[in-house]
Tab-separated table of C-alpha atoms in Angstrom:
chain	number	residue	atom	x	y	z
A	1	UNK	CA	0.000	0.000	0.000
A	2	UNK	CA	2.746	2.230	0.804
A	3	UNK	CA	4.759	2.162	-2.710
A	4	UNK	CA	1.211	2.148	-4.611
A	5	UNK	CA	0.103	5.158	-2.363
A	6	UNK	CA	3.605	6.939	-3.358
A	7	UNK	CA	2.672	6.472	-7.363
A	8	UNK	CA	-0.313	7.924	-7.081
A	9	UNK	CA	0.887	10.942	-5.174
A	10	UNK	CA	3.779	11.353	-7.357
A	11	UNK	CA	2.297	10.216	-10.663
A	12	UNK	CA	-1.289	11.092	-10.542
A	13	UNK	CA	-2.152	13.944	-8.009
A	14	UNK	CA	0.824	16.068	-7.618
A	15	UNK	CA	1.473	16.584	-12.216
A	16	UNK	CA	-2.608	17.082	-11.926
A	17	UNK	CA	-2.638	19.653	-9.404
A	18	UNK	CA	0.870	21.275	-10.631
A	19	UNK	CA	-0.938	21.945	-14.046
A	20	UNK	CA	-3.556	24.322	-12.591
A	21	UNK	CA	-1.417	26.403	-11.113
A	22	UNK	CA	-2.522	29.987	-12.400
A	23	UNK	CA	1.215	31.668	-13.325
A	24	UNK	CA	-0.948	34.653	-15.017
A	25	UNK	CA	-3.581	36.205	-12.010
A	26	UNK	CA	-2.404	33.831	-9.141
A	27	UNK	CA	-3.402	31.254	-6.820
A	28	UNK	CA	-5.179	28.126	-9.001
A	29	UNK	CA	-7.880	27.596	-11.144
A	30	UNK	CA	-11.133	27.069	-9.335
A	31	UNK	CA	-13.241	25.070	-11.679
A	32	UNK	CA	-13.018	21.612	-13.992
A	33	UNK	CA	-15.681	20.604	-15.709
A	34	UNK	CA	-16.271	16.769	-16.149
A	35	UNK	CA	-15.110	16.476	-19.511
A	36	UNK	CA	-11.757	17.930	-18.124
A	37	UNK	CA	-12.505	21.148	-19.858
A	38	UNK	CA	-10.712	23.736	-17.360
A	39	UNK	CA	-12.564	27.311	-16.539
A	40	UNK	CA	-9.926	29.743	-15.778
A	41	UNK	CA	-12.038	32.273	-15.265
A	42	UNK	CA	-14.234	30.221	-13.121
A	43	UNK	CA	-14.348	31.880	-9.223
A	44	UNK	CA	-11.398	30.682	-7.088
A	45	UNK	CA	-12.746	29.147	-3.479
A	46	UNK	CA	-10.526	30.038	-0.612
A	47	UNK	CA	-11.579	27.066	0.610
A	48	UNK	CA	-9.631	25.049	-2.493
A	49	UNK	CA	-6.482	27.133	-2.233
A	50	UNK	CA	-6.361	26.847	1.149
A	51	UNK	CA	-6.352	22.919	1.358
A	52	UNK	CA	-3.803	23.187	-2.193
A	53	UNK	CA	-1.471	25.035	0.039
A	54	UNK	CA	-2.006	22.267	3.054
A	55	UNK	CA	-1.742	19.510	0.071
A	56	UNK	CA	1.878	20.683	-1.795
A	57	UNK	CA	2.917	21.873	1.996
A	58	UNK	CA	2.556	18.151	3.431
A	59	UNK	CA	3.678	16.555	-0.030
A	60	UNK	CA	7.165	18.458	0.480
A	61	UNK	CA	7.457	16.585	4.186
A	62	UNK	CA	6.300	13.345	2.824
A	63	UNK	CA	8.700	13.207	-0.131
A	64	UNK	CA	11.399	16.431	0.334
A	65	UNK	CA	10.971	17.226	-3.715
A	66	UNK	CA	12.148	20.363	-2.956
A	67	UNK	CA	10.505	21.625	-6.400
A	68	UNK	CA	7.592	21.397	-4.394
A	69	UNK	CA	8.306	24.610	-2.753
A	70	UNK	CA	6.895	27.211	-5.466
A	71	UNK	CA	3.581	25.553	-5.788
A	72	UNK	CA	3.282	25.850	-1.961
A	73	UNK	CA	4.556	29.431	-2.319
A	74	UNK	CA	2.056	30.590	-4.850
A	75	UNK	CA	-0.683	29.186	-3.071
A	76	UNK	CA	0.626	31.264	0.080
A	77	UNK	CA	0.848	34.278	-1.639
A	78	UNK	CA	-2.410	34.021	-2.930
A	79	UNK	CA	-3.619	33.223	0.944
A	80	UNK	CA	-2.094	36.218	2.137
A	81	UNK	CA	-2.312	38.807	-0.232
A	82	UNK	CA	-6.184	37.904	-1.631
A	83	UNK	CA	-8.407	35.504	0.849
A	84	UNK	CA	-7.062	37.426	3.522
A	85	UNK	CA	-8.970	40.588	4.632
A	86	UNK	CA	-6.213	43.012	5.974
A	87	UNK	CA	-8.898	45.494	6.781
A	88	UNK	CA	-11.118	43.015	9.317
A	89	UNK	CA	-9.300	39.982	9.555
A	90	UNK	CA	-10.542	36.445	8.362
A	91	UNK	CA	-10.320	34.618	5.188
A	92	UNK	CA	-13.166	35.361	2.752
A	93	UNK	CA	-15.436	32.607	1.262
A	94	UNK	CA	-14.673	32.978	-2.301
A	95	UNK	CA	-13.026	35.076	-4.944
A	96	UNK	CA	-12.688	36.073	-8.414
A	97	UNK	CA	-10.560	34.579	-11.370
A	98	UNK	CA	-8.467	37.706	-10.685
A	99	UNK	CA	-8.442	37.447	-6.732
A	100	UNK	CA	-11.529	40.020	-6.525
A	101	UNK	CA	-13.895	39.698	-3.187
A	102	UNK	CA	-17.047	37.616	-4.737
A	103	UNK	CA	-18.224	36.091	-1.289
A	104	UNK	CA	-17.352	37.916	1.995
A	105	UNK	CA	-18.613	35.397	4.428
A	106	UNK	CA	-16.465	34.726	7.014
A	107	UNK	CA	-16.935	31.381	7.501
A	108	UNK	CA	-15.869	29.161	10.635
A	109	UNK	CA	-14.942	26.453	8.612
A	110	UNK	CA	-12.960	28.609	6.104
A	111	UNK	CA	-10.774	30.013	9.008
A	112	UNK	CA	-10.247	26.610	10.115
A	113	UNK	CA	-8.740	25.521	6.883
A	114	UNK	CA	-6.866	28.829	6.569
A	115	UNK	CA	-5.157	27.935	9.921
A	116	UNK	CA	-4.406	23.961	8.991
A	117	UNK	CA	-2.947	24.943	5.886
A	118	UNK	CA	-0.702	27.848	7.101
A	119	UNK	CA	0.558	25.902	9.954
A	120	UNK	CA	1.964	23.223	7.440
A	121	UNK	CA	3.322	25.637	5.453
A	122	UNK	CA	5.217	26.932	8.174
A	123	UNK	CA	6.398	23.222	9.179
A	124	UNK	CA	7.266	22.540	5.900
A	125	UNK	CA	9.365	25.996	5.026
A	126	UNK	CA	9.787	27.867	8.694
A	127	UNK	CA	8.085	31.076	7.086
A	128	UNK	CA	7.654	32.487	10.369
A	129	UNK	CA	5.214	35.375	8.285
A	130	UNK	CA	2.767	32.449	7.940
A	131	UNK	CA	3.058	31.482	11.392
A	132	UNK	CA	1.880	35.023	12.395
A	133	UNK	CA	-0.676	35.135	9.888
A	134	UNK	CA	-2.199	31.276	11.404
A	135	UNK	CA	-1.550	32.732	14.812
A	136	UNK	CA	-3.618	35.901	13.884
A	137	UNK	CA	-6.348	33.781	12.297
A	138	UNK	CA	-6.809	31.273	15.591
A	139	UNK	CA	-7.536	35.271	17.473
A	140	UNK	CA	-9.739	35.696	14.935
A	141	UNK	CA	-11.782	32.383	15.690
A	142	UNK	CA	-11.417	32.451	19.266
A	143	UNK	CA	-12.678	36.382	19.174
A	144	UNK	CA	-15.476	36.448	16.644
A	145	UNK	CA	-16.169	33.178	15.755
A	146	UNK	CA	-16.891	31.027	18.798
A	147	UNK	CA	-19.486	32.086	22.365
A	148	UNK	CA	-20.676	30.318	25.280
A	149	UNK	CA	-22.422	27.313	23.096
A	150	UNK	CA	-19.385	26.850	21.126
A	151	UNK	CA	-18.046	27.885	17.333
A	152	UNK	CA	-20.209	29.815	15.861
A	153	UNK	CA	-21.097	28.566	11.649
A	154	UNK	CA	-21.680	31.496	8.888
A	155	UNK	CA	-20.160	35.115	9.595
A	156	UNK	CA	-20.307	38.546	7.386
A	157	UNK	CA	-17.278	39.881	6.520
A	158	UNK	CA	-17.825	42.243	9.859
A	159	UNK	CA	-18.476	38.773	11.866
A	160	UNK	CA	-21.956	39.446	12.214
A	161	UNK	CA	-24.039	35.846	11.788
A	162	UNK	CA	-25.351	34.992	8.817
A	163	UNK	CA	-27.475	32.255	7.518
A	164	UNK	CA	-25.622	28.870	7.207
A	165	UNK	CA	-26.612	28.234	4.083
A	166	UNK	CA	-23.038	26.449	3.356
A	167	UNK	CA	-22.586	23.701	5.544
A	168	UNK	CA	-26.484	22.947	5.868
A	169	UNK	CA	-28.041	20.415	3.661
A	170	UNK	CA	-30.562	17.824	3.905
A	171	UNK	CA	-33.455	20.086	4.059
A	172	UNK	CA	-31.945	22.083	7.740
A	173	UNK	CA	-30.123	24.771	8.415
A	174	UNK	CA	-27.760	24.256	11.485
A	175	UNK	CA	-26.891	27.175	13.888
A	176	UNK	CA	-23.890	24.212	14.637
A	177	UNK	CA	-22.425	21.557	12.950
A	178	UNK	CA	-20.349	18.126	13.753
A	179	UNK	CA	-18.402	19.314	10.625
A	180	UNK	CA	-16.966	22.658	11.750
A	181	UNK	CA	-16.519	21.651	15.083
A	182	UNK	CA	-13.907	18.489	13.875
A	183	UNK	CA	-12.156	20.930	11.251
A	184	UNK	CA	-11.459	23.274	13.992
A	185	UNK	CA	-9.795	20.629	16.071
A	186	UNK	CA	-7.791	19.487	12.713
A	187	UNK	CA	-6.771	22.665	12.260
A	188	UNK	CA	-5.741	23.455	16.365
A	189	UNK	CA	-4.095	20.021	16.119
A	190	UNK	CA	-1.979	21.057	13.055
A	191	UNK	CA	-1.340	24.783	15.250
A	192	UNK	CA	-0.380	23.096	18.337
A	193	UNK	CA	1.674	20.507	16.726
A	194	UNK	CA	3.814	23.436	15.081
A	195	UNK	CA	3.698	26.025	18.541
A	196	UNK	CA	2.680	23.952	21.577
A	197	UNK	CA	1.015	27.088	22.989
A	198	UNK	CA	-1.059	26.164	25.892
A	199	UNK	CA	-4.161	28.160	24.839
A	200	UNK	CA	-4.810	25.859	21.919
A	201	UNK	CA	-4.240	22.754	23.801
A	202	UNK	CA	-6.881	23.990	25.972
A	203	UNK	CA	-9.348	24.779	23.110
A	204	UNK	CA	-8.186	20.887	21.754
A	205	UNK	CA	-9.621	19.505	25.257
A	206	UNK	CA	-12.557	21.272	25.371
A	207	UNK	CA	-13.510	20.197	21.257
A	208	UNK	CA	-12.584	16.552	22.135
A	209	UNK	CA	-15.165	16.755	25.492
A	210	UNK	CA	-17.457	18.306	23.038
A	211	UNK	CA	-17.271	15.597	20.755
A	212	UNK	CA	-17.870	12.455	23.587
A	213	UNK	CA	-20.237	14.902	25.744
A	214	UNK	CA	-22.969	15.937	23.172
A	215	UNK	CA	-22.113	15.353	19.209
A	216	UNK	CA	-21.197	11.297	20.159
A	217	UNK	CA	-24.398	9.463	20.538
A	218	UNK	CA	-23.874	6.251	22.290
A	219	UNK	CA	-27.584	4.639	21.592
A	220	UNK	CA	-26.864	5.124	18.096
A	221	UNK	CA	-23.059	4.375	17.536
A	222	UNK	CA	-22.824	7.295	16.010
A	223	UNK	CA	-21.805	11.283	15.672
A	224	UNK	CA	-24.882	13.488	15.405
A	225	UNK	CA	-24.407	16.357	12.509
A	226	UNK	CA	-26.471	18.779	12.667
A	227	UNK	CA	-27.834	21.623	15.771
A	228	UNK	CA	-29.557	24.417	16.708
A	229	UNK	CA	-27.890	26.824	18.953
A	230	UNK	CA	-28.444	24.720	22.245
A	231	UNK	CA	-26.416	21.622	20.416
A	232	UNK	CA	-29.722	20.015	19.986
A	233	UNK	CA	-29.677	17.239	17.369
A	234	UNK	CA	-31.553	18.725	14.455
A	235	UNK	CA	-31.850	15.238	12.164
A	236	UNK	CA	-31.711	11.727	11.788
A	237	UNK	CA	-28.449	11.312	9.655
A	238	UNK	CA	-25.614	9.172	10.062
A	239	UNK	CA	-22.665	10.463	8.384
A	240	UNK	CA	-20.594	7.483	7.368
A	241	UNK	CA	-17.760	9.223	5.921
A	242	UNK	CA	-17.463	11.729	8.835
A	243	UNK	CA	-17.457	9.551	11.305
A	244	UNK	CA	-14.838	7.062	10.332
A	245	UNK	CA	-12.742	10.657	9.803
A	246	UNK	CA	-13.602	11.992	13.392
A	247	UNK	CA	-11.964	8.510	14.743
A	248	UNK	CA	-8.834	8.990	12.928
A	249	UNK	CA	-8.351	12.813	13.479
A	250	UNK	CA	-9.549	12.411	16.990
A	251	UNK	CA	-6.848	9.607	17.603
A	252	UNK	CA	-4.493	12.040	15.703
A	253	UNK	CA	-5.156	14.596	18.051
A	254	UNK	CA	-4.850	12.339	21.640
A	255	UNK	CA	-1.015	11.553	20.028
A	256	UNK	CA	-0.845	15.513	19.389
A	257	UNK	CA	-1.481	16.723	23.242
A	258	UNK	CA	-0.476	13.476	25.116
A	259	UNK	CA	-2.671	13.781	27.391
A	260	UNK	CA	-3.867	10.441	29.334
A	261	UNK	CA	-7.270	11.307	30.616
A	262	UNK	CA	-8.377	12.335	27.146
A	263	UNK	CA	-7.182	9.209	25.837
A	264	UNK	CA	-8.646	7.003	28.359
A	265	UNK	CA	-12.182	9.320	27.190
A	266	UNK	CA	-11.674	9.513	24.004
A	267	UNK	CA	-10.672	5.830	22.902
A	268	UNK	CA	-13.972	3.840	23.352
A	269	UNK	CA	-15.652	6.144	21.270
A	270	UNK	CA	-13.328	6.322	18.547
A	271	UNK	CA	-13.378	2.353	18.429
A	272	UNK	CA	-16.752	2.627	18.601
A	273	UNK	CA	-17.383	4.722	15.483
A	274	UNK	CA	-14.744	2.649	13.723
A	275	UNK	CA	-16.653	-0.523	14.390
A	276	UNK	CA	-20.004	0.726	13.601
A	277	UNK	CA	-18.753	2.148	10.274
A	278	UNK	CA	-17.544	-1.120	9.651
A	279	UNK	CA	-20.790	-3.318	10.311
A	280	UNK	CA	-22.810	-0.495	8.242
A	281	UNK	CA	-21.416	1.537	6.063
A	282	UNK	CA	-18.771	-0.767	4.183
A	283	UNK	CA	-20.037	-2.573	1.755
A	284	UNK	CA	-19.389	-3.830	-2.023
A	285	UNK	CA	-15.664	-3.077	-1.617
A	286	UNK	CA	-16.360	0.263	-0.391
A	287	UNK	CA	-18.078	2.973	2.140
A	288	UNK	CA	-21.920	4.637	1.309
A	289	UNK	CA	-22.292	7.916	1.711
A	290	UNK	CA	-25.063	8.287	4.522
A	291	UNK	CA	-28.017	7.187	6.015
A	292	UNK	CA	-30.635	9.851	6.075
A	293	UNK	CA	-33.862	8.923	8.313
A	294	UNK	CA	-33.413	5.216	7.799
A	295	UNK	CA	-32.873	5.500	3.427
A	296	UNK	CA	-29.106	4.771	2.907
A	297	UNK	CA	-27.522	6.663	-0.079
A	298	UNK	CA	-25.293	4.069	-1.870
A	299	UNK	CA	-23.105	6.795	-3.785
A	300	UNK	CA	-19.732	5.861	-2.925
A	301	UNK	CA	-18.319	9.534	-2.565
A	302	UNK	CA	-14.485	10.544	-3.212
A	303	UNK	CA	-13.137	11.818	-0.495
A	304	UNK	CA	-15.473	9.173	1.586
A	305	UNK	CA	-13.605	6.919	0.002
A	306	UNK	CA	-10.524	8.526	1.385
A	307	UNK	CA	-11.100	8.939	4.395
A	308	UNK	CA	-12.178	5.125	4.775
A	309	UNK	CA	-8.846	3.790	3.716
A	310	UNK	CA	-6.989	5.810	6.339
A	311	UNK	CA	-9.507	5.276	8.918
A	312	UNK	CA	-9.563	1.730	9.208
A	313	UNK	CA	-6.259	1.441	9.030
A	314	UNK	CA	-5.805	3.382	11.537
A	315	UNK	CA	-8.134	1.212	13.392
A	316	UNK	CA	-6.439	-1.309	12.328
A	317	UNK	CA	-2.904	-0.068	13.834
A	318	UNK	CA	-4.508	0.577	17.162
A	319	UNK	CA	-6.515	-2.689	17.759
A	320	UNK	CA	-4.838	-5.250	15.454
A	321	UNK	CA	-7.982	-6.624	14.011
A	322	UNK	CA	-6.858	-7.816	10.465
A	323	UNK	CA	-10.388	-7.024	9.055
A	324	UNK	CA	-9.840	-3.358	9.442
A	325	UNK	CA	-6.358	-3.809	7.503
A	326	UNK	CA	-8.204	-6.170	4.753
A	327	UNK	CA	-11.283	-3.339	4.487
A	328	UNK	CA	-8.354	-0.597	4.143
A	329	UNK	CA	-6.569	-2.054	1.455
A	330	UNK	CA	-9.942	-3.215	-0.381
A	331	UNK	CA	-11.074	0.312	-0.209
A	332	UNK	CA	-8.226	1.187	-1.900
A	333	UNK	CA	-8.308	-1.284	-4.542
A	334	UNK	CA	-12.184	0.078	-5.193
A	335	UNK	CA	-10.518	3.662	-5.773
A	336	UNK	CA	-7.849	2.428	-8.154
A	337	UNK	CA	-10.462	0.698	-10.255
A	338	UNK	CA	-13.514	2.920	-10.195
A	339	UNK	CA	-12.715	6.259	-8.336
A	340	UNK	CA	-9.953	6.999	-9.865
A	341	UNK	CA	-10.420	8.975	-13.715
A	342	UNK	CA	-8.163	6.969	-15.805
A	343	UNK	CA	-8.684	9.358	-18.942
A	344	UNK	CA	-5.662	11.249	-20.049
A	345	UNK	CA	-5.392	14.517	-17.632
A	346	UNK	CA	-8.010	13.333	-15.114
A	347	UNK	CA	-7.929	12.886	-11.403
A	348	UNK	CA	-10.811	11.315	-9.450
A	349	UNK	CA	-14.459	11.369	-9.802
A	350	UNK	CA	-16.888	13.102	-7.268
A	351	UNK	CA	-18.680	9.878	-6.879
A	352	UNK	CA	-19.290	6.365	-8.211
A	353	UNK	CA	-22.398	4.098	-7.777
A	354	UNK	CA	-21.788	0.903	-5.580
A	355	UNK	CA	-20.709	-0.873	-8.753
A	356	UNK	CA	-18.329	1.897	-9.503
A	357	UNK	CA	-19.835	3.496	-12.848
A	358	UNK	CA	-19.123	6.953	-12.528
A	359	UNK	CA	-21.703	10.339	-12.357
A	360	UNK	CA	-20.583	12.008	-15.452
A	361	UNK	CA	-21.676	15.670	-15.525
A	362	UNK	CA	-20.543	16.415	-12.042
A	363	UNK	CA	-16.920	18.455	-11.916
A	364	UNK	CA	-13.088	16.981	-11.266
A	365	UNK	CA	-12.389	20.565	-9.518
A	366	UNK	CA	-14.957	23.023	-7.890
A	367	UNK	CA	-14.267	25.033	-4.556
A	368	UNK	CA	-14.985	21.599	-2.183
A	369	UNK	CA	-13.012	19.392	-4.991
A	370	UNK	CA	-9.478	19.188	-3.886
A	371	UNK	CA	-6.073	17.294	-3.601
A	372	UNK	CA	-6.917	17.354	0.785
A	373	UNK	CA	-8.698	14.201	1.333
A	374	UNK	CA	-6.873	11.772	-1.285
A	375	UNK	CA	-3.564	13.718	-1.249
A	376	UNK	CA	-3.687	13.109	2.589
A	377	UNK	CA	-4.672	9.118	2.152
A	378	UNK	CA	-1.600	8.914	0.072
A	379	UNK	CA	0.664	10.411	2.704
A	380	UNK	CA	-0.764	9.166	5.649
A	381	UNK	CA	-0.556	5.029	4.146
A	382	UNK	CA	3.336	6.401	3.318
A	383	UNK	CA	4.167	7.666	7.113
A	384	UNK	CA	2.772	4.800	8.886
A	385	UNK	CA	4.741	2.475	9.636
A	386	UNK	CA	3.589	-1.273	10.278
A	387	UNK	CA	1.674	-2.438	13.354
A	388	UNK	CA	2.569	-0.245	15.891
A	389	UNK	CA	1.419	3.217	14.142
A	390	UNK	CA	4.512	4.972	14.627
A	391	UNK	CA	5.848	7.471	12.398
């Protein structure tokens, strides 16, 4: 798994992602239709440069091609002198082909992404400038974008809230979601990791009660996803892709802090969520998507897909059950053969059915289609090493 999930970093995603970089008006193209016609003057998410620069920033660790360097640079530069608003602070939603203001919205989520990609940039290249710039962005969150109930979703560009219109779906709209909350503690894990300031570790402990307290729901084997204000459940959905992604960044973060008690808390869920995937969710060589009031949706979803493979091996490292290993590695043979778009200058599909025909029509790259979840499969098969999970 390790050598195959090297070729496909170095052979498939990096020369893919490379190619889009936009030398004219900066950053990278935003938009790739299915055919693999490319819109350069399609709008650029900050969202998709932000995980490019996390993606070419954690490909220079993995493999130390130190060409690697200006792709990561340009998508800084873009970061800093375009998503970020100098006049408020916060990284806007989405820009223009040019790097013109499109979407204000300062979203949570955004910021979080903003931070997890400029901490590995600074890990990768000890720009100290970007460490400031991820330092000033965590103020940011902590000042505007969280309150007594927790992080807050959808912000103006003055950090008033807004309607949550982007990370709602499936007919609510969420005043909090399981999704923010677990891309904040990504991105504090990524900080910390980097600065070991004692304010973040803090903020990691309090997510990771969070997610065992009230967004963990033991009955059900399960994260909750979506809340109103008060962090009541809004929906019966069962994420499967999330979830098998919470037990692996969760387990990520226990090895960040160190910290005992949170391990000792935090384990039986994450086994939990691992084994309940497993029994539900994998089937047919591969993960569905969700199960929405009972009705499972049997897309198999890219960057589900993704996650899967690193998640049960993962669970596989920590437990030593084999049929987490053999589930990884099927997974992964299931994105070779379907997932992956074998036509000349293609990268994956959005989705598959469970027999692994592809959905023609919808885009290779749009602002949430990016080199984060299966660029990070890649390196995180190639850094773990054997049974006991160390790096």
């Amino acid at each position: 798994m390790k050598e195959q999930a090297r070729e496909h970093l170095t052979k498939k995603l990096l020369p893919f992602w490379e190619k889009l970089k936009d030398e004219e008006k900066g950053g990278f193209y935003g938009w790739m239709d299915s055919d693999l016609t490319l819109k350069k003057d399609a709008v650029k998410g900050c969202i998709l440069n932000n995980r490019i620069l996390w993606f070419f920033s954690n490909a220079y660790l993995a493999l130390g091609d130190g060409k690697l360097a200006a792709y990561a640079d340009h998508a800084y530069a873009f970061l800093r002198d375009h998503c970020y608003d100098r006049e408020r602070g916060g990284v806007y939603w989405s820009l223009d082909c040019e790097g013109g203001v499109v979407d204000s919205t300062k979203h949570t989520y955004n910021q979080a992404f903003a931070v997890y990609a400029l901490s590995s940039y600074y890990r990768a290249f000890g720009r100290k400038e970007a460490l400031e710039l991820a330092k000033s962005l965590v103020d940011t969150i902590e000042e505007k974008c969280f309150d007594e109930y927790g992080y807050k979703e959808a912000l103006d560009r003055d950090f008033v809230p807004v309607e949550n219109d982007k990370l709602s779906e499936n007919g609510v709209m969420a005043d909090r979601t399981m999704n923010t909350l677990l891309h904040v503690l990504e991105a504090y894990t990524e900080y910390y990791y980097a600065t070991k300031e004692a304010r973040v570790k803090k903020k990691l402990c309090w997510m990771l009660d969070v997610i065992a307290d009230k967004i963990y729901n033991p009955v059900l084997h399960r994260q909750e996803v979506f809340f109103d204000n008060d962090m009541n459940s809004l929906i019966d959905l069962h994420s499967y892709g999330h979830d098998i992604e919470t037990a692996w960044l969760c387990e990520r973060t226990l090895d960040v802090i160190g910290d005992d008690a949170y391990r000792k808390k935090l384990t039986p869920v994450i086994r939990d969520l691992e084994d309940q995937i497993y029994k539900v969710a994998y089937k047919n060589h591969s993960l569905a998507n969700e199960c929405e009031r009972g009705k499972v949706d049997e897309r198999r979803i890219w960057w589900v897909q993704a996650e899967a493979v690193v998640g049960f091996y993962n669970a596989w490292q920590h437990t030593g059950e084999k049929r987490y290993l053999e589930a990884s590695k099927d997974i992964w043979e299931f994105i070779q053969k379907y997932v992956v778009d074998h036509r000349e200058g293609g990268e994956w599909f959005w989705n598959v059915d469970q027999n692994g025909a592809p959905e023609m029509g919808r885009p290779i790259v749009e602002p949430w289609k990016c080199p984060y979840h299966n660029g990070r499969m890649c390196m995180e098969i190639m850094r773990r090493d054997g049974e006991d999970g160390k790096e």
